[in-house]
Short mmCIF file of C-alpha atoms in Angstrom, two decimals:
data_model
loop_
_atom_site.label_atom_id
_atom_site.label_comp_id
_atom_site.label_asym_id
_atom_site.label_seq_id
_atom_site.Cartn_x
_atom_site.Cartn_y
_atom_site.Cartn_z
CA MET G 377 27.05 -70.02 37.31
CA THR G 378 25.15 -68.31 34.60
CA SER G 379 26.70 -65.22 33.29
CA ARG G 380 24.65 -61.99 33.30
CA ARG G 381 23.98 -60.03 30.16
CA SER G 382 25.31 -56.87 29.81
CA SER G 383 23.10 -53.82 29.67
CA LYS G 384 24.98 -52.20 27.23
CA ALA G 385 23.73 -52.32 23.52
CA GLN G 386 25.81 -54.39 21.27
CA PRO G 387 26.96 -52.69 18.26
CA ALA G 388 25.39 -53.66 14.93
CA PRO G 389 27.14 -55.87 12.62
CA LYS G 390 29.19 -54.16 9.92
CA GLY G 391 27.04 -53.03 6.97
CA GLN G 392 23.68 -53.33 9.03
CA ALA G 393 22.07 -50.11 9.99
CA SER G 394 22.16 -49.13 13.51
CA SER G 395 19.03 -48.77 15.81
CA LYS G 396 19.63 -45.05 16.17
CA ALA G 397 19.51 -44.18 12.24
CA LYS G 398 20.77 -40.82 11.20
CA ALA G 399 18.20 -38.09 10.98
CA ALA G 400 16.81 -38.16 7.34
CA PRO G 401 17.55 -35.21 5.35
CA LYS G 402 14.69 -32.80 5.31
CA PRO G 403 12.47 -33.23 2.31
CA GLU G 404 12.50 -30.64 -0.21
CA ALA G 405 9.63 -27.94 -0.27
CA ALA G 406 6.35 -29.28 -1.27
CA PRO G 407 5.40 -28.71 -4.88
CA LYS G 408 3.03 -26.02 -3.71
CA ALA G 409 5.62 -24.02 -2.03
CA GLN G 410 7.96 -24.46 -5.04
CA ALA G 411 5.13 -23.17 -7.66
CA ALA G 412 4.38 -20.21 -5.37
CA ARG G 413 7.95 -19.27 -5.19
CA ALA G 414 8.34 -19.57 -9.13
CA GLU G 415 4.99 -17.56 -9.71
CA ARG G 416 6.50 -15.08 -7.30
CA GLN G 417 9.67 -14.60 -9.48
CA LEU G 418 7.47 -14.01 -12.52
CA ASP G 419 4.99 -11.78 -11.03
CA PRO G 420 4.96 -8.77 -12.94
CA PHE G 421 3.85 -6.63 -10.12
CA GLN G 422 6.83 -7.47 -8.10
CA ILE G 423 8.85 -4.02 -7.45
CA VAL G 424 12.36 -4.70 -8.42
CA ASP G 425 13.52 -0.92 -7.78
CA SER G 426 12.35 1.98 -5.77
CA SER G 427 14.15 5.06 -4.43
CA PHE G 428 13.64 8.58 -3.01
CA VAL G 429 13.54 11.31 -5.73
CA ALA G 430 13.14 14.68 -4.19
CA GLY G 431 11.24 16.38 -1.27
CA ALA G 432 9.59 19.82 -1.68
CA ALA G 433 8.47 21.99 1.19
CA SER G 434 6.95 24.80 -1.14
CA LEU G 435 5.18 24.81 -4.48
CA ALA G 436 8.41 26.57 -6.04
CA SER G 437 10.62 23.44 -5.11
CA LEU G 438 8.52 20.85 -6.81
CA PRO G 439 10.57 18.71 -9.23
CA SER G 440 9.71 19.16 -12.88
CA PRO G 441 6.53 17.03 -13.92
CA ALA G 442 7.64 13.93 -15.89
CA SER G 443 5.22 11.38 -15.87
CA ALA G 444 1.96 10.13 -14.30
CA GLU G 445 2.16 10.72 -10.47
CA VAL G 446 -0.05 8.83 -7.88
CA ALA G 447 -0.43 10.82 -4.75
CA PHE G 448 -1.27 9.58 -1.32
CA ALA G 449 -3.36 11.57 1.15
CA GLY G 450 -4.95 11.12 4.53
CA ARG G 451 -4.74 11.92 8.23
CA SER G 452 -1.45 12.08 10.09
CA ASN G 453 -1.91 8.69 11.76
CA VAL G 454 -3.62 6.65 8.95
CA GLY G 455 -0.55 4.66 7.78
CA LYS G 456 0.40 6.33 4.67
CA SER G 457 4.31 5.64 5.18
CA SER G 458 3.75 1.95 6.16
CA LEU G 459 1.19 1.46 3.16
CA ILE G 460 3.83 2.90 0.31
CA ASN G 461 6.60 0.71 2.03
CA THR G 462 4.44 -2.27 1.73
CA LEU G 463 3.50 -1.42 -1.88
CA VAL G 464 7.23 -1.33 -2.85
CA GLU G 465 8.10 -4.21 -0.50
CA ARG G 466 10.75 -2.14 1.12
CA LYS G 467 10.70 -1.41 4.74
CA GLY G 468 12.96 1.59 4.97
CA LEU G 469 11.95 3.82 1.74
CA VAL G 470 9.41 6.01 3.63
CA ARG G 471 10.43 6.88 7.10
CA THR G 472 7.87 6.01 9.63
CA SER G 473 7.41 8.01 12.70
CA SER G 474 5.83 7.62 16.18
CA ASN G 475 4.92 11.25 16.08
CA PRO G 476 2.06 12.06 13.93
CA GLY G 477 2.49 15.06 11.68
CA SER G 478 6.07 14.54 11.39
CA THR G 479 6.17 14.95 7.57
CA ARG G 480 6.25 18.59 6.34
CA GLN G 481 7.12 18.40 2.76
CA ILE G 482 5.60 16.61 -0.31
CA ASN G 483 8.16 13.68 -0.84
CA PHE G 484 8.45 11.91 -4.27
CA TYR G 485 9.41 8.48 -4.91
CA GLU G 486 9.87 6.48 -8.05
CA ALA G 487 9.04 2.51 -8.03
CA ARG G 488 9.82 0.06 -11.13
CA ALA G 489 7.78 -3.15 -11.68
CA ARG G 490 9.32 -6.37 -13.01
CA ASP G 491 7.34 -5.69 -16.27
CA GLY G 492 9.09 -2.36 -16.73
CA ALA G 493 6.43 -0.18 -15.77
CA VAL G 494 7.57 3.00 -13.69
CA PHE G 495 5.42 4.60 -11.05
CA GLN G 496 5.78 8.21 -9.54
CA LEU G 497 4.36 7.76 -5.90
CA VAL G 498 3.82 10.95 -4.00
CA ASP G 499 3.57 11.16 -0.29
CA LEU G 500 1.45 14.07 0.85
CA PRO G 501 1.74 15.69 4.48
CA GLY G 502 -0.94 14.34 6.75
CA TYR G 503 -3.83 16.50 7.84
CA GLY G 504 -5.87 16.71 11.19
CA PHE G 505 -2.79 16.96 13.32
CA THR G 506 -3.40 19.93 15.57
CA ARG G 507 -0.10 20.24 17.43
CA ARG G 508 1.37 22.54 14.91
CA SER G 509 0.90 26.27 14.90
CA LYS G 510 -2.03 27.62 12.86
CA ALA G 511 0.56 29.19 10.52
CA GLU G 512 2.29 25.91 10.03
CA GLN G 513 -1.04 24.16 9.26
CA ALA G 514 -2.15 26.83 6.89
CA ALA G 515 1.17 26.41 5.16
CA TRP G 516 0.68 22.70 4.70
CA ALA G 517 -2.90 23.23 3.41
CA SER G 518 -1.63 25.68 0.97
CA LEU G 519 1.09 23.34 -0.27
CA ILE G 520 -1.26 20.23 -0.62
CA GLU G 521 -4.06 22.12 -2.36
CA GLY G 522 -1.41 23.80 -4.53
CA TYR G 523 -0.26 20.47 -5.70
CA LEU G 524 -3.50 18.90 -5.93
CA ARG G 525 -4.87 21.78 -8.10
CA GLY G 526 -1.91 22.51 -10.17
CA ARG G 527 0.07 19.51 -10.84
CA VAL G 528 -0.45 18.66 -14.48
CA THR G 529 0.95 15.25 -14.26
CA LEU G 530 -1.41 14.10 -11.26
CA ALA G 531 -3.31 10.87 -12.37
CA ALA G 532 -4.73 9.53 -9.11
CA VAL G 533 -4.97 10.46 -5.43
CA LEU G 534 -5.21 7.51 -2.88
CA LEU G 535 -7.19 8.81 0.12
CA LEU G 536 -6.31 6.65 2.92
CA VAL G 537 -8.97 6.15 5.79
CA ASP G 538 -8.69 4.25 8.97
CA ALA G 539 -11.22 1.24 8.35
CA ARG G 540 -12.18 1.42 11.97
CA ARG G 541 -12.93 5.01 11.94
CA GLY G 542 -14.56 5.71 8.52
CA LEU G 543 -14.67 9.15 6.66
CA GLU G 544 -14.04 12.13 8.87
CA GLU G 545 -14.77 15.64 7.89
CA ASP G 546 -11.31 16.55 6.72
CA ASP G 547 -11.35 13.29 4.59
CA LEU G 548 -14.68 14.71 2.99
CA GLU G 549 -13.33 18.30 2.33
CA LEU G 550 -10.45 16.65 0.58
CA ILE G 551 -12.62 14.49 -1.84
CA ARG G 552 -14.82 17.55 -2.47
CA PHE G 553 -11.61 19.80 -3.33
CA VAL G 554 -10.22 17.06 -5.76
CA GLU G 555 -13.77 17.00 -7.60
CA ALA G 556 -13.65 20.90 -7.66
CA SER G 557 -10.39 20.72 -9.26
CA ARG G 558 -11.58 18.99 -12.53
CA ASP G 559 -11.79 22.33 -14.44
CA VAL G 560 -7.83 22.11 -14.36
CA ALA G 561 -6.45 21.82 -18.10
CA ARG G 562 -5.48 18.04 -17.52
CA ARG G 563 -6.81 14.71 -17.56
CA PRO G 564 -9.36 14.17 -14.57
CA VAL G 565 -7.92 12.93 -11.42
CA GLU G 566 -9.30 9.77 -10.24
CA LEU G 567 -9.97 9.55 -6.52
CA LEU G 568 -9.39 6.08 -5.01
CA LEU G 569 -10.67 5.31 -1.31
CA VAL G 570 -8.39 2.85 0.64
CA GLY G 571 -9.19 1.37 3.90
CA THR G 572 -6.25 0.91 6.02
CA LYS G 573 -5.27 -1.21 9.13
CA VAL G 574 -7.98 -4.04 8.12
CA ASP G 575 -6.18 -6.46 10.31
CA LYS G 576 -7.55 -4.85 13.22
CA VAL G 577 -10.98 -5.03 12.01
CA PRO G 578 -12.95 -8.44 12.63
CA ARG G 579 -13.46 -10.55 9.32
CA SER G 580 -17.10 -10.59 9.89
CA SER G 581 -17.48 -6.98 9.70
CA LEU G 582 -14.85 -5.98 7.26
CA ARG G 583 -16.90 -5.77 4.38
CA ARG G 584 -19.41 -3.59 5.93
CA ALA G 585 -16.73 -1.24 7.26
CA LEU G 586 -15.33 -0.81 3.57
CA ASP G 587 -19.07 -0.26 2.15
CA GLN G 588 -19.65 2.38 4.96
CA ILE G 589 -16.51 4.13 3.71
CA ALA G 590 -17.67 4.21 0.15
CA ALA G 591 -21.20 5.19 0.87
CA ALA G 592 -20.22 7.93 2.82
CA ALA G 593 -18.22 9.34 0.20
CA PRO G 594 -19.43 11.95 -2.38
CA ARG G 595 -20.09 10.09 -5.72
CA ALA G 596 -17.78 10.56 -8.55
CA ALA G 597 -18.33 13.13 -11.04
CA GLU G 598 -20.39 10.69 -13.48
CA GLY G 599 -22.57 9.65 -10.29
CA ALA G 600 -21.15 6.30 -9.99
CA LEU G 601 -20.58 4.94 -6.52
CA ARG G 602 -17.10 4.67 -5.06
CA ARG G 603 -15.40 1.52 -3.98
CA ALA G 604 -13.03 1.10 -1.02
CA VAL G 605 -10.11 -1.18 -1.25
CA GLY G 606 -9.12 -2.77 2.10
CA PHE G 607 -5.38 -2.68 2.91
CA SER G 608 -3.18 -3.99 5.58
CA SER G 609 0.55 -3.05 6.06
CA ILE G 610 0.94 -6.07 8.68
CA THR G 611 -0.35 -8.81 6.42
CA GLY G 612 -0.05 -7.21 2.94
CA GLU G 613 -3.69 -7.67 2.37
CA GLY G 614 -5.00 -5.71 -0.66
CA ARG G 615 -1.59 -4.89 -2.01
CA ARG G 616 -2.47 -6.37 -5.45
CA ASP G 617 -5.77 -4.95 -5.85
CA LEU G 618 -4.31 -1.47 -5.09
CA TRP G 619 -1.35 -1.85 -7.82
CA LEU G 620 -4.27 -2.95 -9.97
CA ALA G 621 -6.32 0.23 -9.37
CA ILE G 622 -2.91 2.45 -9.62
CA ARG G 623 -2.08 0.55 -12.95
CA ARG G 624 -5.51 1.48 -14.41
CA ALA G 625 -5.51 5.14 -13.04
CA THR G 626 -2.01 5.87 -14.60
CA LEU G 627 -2.80 3.87 -18.05
CA LEU G 628 0.15 1.61 -17.07
CA GLY G 629 -2.35 -1.45 -16.54
CA VAL G 630 -2.19 -2.61 -20.39
CA GLY G 631 -1.23 -6.28 -20.41
CA ALA G 632 -1.39 -6.37 -16.78
CA PRO G 633 -2.94 -9.63 -15.02
CA ALA G 634 -6.54 -9.90 -14.72
CA MET G 635 -8.43 -8.46 -11.51
CA SER G 636 -8.88 -10.88 -8.53
CA SER G 637 -11.90 -12.60 -8.57
CA ASP G 638 -13.76 -10.78 -5.97
CA GLU G 639 -13.93 -7.67 -7.87
CA THR G 640 -17.34 -6.90 -9.29
CA ALA G 641 -18.27 -6.51 -13.11
CA GLU G 642 -19.02 -2.78 -12.01
CA ASP G 643 -15.50 -2.51 -11.08
CA ARG G 644 -14.37 -3.80 -14.51
#
């Protein structure tokens, strides 16, 4: 009588690989990924330290001027807090709120880059929010205008505009106010336009949206057209271009890496 073969698999001879080989170890990261990490570690723009310095609810409580400051202005729901957090690569430095108009004072922050450059970042209260009393809105306006006109260390104002909405009348008023403050005894303040939330704009129409923001703004004092930088706090798009602009405005860009290839000769 012929014996029946067992259905169980026979063990492999000693020293011979089993039919169920152990899972191969995961390969090391691709050379491109390793290079990207190495480049990131050497990126002079990387912010290695950031901190809250002071908050001022009145002009009298402003901290003493120390070095060049960059102020961030815009409507209450334009994403200023998220943008600053993305710039310094720290989620919780500037508190974000679901309630527009919650910032009632001027907040000062300091950020230090890997190459040693130190930046003073100033978060101005958002405007255009009407749920506050008229007296409170007037107090905020007085605080913002007093800072913009009288701060001797103010080097640049970054005006944040929702790329989907474009410039509104409040934004235009701020631009005109900054330009009218050029008679103050200090170096002229540079005004930079930033189109926020570009991740919500179709890629096919993004360039047109930024160009429209730039075209709608009053020209600079020397008659030059302005340029709007696109920015997304979700994807980080525009972060490097914005740091380049900040460095140039604060005269801390000496020795900084070259501009990205999509910047035009006019921007140089």
